[in-house]
Tab-separated table of C-alpha atoms in Angstrom:
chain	number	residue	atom	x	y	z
T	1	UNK	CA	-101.296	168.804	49.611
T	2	UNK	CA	-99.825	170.675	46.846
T	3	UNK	CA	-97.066	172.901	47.096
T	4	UNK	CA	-98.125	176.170	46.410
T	5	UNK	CA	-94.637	178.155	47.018
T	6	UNK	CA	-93.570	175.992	44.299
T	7	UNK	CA	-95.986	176.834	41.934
T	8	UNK	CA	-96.626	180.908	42.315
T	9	UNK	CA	-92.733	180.686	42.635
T	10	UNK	CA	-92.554	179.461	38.782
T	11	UNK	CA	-95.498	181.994	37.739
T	12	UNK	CA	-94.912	185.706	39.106
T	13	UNK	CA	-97.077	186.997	36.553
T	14	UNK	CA	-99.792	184.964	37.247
T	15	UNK	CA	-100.710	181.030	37.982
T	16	UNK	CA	-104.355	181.529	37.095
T	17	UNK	CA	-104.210	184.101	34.551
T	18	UNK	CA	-104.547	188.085	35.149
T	19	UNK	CA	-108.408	188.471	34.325
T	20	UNK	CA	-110.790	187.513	37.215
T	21	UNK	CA	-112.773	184.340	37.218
T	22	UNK	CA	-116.186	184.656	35.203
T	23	UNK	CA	-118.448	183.876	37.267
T	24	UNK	CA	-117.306	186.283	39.865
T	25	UNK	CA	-117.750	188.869	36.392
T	26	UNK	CA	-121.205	187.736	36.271
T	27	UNK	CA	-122.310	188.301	39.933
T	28	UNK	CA	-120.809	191.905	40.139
T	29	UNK	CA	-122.891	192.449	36.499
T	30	UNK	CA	-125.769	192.212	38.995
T	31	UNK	CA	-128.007	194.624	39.198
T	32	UNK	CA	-128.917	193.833	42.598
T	33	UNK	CA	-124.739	193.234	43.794
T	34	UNK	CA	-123.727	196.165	45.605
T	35	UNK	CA	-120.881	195.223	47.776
T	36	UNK	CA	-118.383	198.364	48.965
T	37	UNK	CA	-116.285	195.599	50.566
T	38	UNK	CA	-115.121	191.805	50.025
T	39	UNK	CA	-113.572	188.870	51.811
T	40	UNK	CA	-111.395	186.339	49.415
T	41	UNK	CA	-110.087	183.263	50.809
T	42	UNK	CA	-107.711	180.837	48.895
T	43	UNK	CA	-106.989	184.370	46.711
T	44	UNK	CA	-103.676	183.033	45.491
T	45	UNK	CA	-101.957	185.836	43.567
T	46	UNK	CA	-104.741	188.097	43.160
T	47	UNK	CA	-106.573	188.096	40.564
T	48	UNK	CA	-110.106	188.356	41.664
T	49	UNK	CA	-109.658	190.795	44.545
T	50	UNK	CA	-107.411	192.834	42.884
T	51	UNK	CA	-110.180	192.956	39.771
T	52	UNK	CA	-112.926	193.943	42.549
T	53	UNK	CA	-110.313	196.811	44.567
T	54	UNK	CA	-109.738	198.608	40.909
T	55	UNK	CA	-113.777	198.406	41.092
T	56	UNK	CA	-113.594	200.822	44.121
T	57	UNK	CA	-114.683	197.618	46.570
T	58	UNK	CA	-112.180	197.324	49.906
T	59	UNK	CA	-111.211	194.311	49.934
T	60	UNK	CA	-109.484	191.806	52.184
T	61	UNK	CA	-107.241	189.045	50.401
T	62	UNK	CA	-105.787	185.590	52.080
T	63	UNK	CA	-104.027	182.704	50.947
T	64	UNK	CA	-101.939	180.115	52.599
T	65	UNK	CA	-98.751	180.911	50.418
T	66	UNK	CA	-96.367	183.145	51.105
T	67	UNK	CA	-95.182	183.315	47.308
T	68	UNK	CA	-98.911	183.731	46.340
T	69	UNK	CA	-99.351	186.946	48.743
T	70	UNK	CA	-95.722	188.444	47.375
T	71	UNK	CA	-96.509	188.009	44.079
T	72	UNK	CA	-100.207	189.211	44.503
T	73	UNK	CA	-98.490	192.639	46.313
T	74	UNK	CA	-96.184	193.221	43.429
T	75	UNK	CA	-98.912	192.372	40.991
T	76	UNK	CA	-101.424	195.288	42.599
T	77	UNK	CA	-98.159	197.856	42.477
T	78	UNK	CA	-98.183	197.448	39.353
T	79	UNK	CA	-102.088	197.769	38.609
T	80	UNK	CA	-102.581	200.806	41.140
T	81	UNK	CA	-104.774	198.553	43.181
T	82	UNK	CA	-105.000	198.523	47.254
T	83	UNK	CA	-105.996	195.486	48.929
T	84	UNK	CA	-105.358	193.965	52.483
T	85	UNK	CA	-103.487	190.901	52.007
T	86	UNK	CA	-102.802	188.417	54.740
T	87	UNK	CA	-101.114	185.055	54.838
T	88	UNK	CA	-103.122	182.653	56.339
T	89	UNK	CA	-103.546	179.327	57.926
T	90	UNK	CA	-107.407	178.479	56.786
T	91	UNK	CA	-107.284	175.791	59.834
T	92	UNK	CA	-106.970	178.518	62.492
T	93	UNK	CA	-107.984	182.242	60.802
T	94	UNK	CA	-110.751	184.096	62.019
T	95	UNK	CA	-111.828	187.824	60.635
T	96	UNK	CA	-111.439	189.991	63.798
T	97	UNK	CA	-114.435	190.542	65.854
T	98	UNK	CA	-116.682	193.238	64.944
T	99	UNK	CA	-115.421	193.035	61.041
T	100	UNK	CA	-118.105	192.392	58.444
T	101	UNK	CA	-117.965	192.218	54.503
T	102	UNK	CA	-120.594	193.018	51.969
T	103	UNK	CA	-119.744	189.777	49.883
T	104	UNK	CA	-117.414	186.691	51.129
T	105	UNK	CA	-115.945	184.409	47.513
T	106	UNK	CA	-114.429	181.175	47.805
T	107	UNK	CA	-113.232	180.536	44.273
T	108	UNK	CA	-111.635	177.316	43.781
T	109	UNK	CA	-110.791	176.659	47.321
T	110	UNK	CA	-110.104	173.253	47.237
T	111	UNK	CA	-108.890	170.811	50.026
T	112	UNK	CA	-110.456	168.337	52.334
T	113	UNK	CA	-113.964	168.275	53.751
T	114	UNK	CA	-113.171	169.292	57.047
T	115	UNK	CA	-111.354	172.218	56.046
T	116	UNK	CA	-113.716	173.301	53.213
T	117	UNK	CA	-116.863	173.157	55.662
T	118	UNK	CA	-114.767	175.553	57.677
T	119	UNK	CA	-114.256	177.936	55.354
T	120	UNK	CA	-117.940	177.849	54.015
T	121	UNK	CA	-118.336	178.820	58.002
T	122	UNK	CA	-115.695	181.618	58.386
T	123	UNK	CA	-117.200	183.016	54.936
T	124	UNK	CA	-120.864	182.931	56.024
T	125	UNK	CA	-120.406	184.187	59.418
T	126	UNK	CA	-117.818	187.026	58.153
T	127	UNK	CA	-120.853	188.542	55.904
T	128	UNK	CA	-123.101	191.634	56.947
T	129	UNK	CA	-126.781	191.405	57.242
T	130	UNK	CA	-127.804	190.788	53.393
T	131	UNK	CA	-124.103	190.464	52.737
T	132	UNK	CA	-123.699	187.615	49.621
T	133	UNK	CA	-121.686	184.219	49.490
T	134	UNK	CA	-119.822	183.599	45.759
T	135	UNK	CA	-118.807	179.941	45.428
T	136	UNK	CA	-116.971	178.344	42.410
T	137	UNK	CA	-115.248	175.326	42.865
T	138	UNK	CA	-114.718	171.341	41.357
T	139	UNK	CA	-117.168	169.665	41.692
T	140	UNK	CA	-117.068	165.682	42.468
T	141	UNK	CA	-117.514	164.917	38.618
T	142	UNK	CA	-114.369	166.612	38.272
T	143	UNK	CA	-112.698	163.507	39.833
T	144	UNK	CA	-112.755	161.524	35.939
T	145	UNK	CA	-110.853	164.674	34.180
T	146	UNK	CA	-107.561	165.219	34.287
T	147	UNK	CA	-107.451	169.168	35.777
T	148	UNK	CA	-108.351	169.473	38.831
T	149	UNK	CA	-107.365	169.298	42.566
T	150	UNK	CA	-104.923	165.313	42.791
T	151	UNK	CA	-107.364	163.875	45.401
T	152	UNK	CA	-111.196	163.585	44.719
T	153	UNK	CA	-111.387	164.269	48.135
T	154	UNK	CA	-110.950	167.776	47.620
T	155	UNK	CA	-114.254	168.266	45.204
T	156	UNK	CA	-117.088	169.668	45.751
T	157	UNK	CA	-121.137	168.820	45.729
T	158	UNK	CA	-123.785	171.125	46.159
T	159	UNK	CA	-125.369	168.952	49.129
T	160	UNK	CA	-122.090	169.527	51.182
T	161	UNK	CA	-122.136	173.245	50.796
T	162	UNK	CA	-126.238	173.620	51.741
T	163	UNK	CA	-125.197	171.315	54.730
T	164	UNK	CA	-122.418	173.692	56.183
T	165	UNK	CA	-125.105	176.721	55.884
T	166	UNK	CA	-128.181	175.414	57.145
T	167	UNK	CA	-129.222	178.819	57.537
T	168	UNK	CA	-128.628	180.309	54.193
T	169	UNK	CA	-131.153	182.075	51.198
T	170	UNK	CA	-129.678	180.283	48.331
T	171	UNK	CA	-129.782	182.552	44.864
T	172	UNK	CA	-128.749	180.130	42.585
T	173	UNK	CA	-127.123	177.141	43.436
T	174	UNK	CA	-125.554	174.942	39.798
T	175	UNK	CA	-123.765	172.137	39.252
T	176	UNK	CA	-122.509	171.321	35.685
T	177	UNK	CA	-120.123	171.518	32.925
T	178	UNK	CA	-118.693	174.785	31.948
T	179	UNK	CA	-115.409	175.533	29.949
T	180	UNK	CA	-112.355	177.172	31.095
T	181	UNK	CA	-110.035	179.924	30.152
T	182	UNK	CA	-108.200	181.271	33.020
T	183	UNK	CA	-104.597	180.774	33.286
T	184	UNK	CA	-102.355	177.774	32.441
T	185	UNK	CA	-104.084	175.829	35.289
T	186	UNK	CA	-107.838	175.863	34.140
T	187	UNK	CA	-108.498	175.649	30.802
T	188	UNK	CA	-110.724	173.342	28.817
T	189	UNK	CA	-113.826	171.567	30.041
T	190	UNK	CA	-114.577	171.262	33.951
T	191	UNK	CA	-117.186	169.739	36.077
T	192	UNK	CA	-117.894	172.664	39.166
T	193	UNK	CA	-120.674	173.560	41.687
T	194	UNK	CA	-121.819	177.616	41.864
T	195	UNK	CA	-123.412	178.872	45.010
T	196	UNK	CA	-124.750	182.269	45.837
T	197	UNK	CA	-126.490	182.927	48.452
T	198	UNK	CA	-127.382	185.641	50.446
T	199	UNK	CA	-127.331	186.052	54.368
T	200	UNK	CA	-130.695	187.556	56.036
């Protein structure tokens, strides 16, 4: 797995850029998204929650790094944003009972099947009654570029995701080619699966 402390360590300002992932822009464009709060898992240092907090959503923010989380903290100071931030193992965590959130995103979490079918779980079963899943991720294409997660194990197909929510209203579900401009780490072309889907 890759070393994450390593890499937020190198980037304070940012490994993924400072504006929030487009397609996450897109959804909240909605006219029919209306989340007042939102889970992010894998949030690294911030961008996206911090984006939907300055929105006036209350949001709660993990990632597995402790570098990511610091630097995600000092990165909200600075912006005037408030966000719950928690390091977390994504093997173990659980929201605490009784705790519910209008929309759940997993943007770019990549790492091995087990693992991602858990998260798709935690997500879906963290969301209120009409409460909306954001996915973005690599998709198994992604595997013959050269960006991307080291192990084509950690990619993504659309099948695997309907297959961990076999109770889910999809919205739009997409795989294809779409190009990149967000932070040193994604830029240029890139094969990826969206997901929305909304919980009854």
């Amino acid at each position: 797995m890759p070393d994450w402390d390593s890499k937020y360590a190198a980037a304070p300002d940012g490994l993924f850029g400072r504006e929030p992932n487009q397609y996450l822009r897109e959804i909240a464009a909605r006219s029919d998204f209306a989340a007042r709060s939102a889970l992010c898992l894998a949030d690294g240092d911030g961008r996206n929650s911090r984006w939907l907090a300055l929105r006036g959503v209350r949001v709660c923010a993990l990632d597995s790094s402790a570098v990511a989380v610091r630097n995600a903290l000092a990165l909200d100071s600075a912006a005037g944003a408030t966000v719950e931030r928690i390091v977390a193992d994504f093997e173990t965590w659980r929201p605490a009972a009784g705790q519910a959130f209008d929309a759940a995103l997993l943007i770019y979490f990549q790492g091995p099947a087990a693992l991602r079918a858990r998260a798709l779980r935690v997500a879906w079963d963290a969301l209120a009654p009409g409460g909306w899943l954001v996915v973005e991720a690599f998709a198994k294409a992604q595997s013959a570029r050269a960006r991307g997660p080291d192990s084509p194990e950690h990619l993504y197909d659309l099948a695997e995701i309907t297959a961990a929510l076999p109770d889910h209203g999809v919205l739009e579900a997409l795989a294809g080619r779409i190009l990149l401009d967000e932070g040193r780490r994604h830029q240029g072309e890139a094969e990826v699966v969206r997901f929305l889907a909304a919980k009854a």
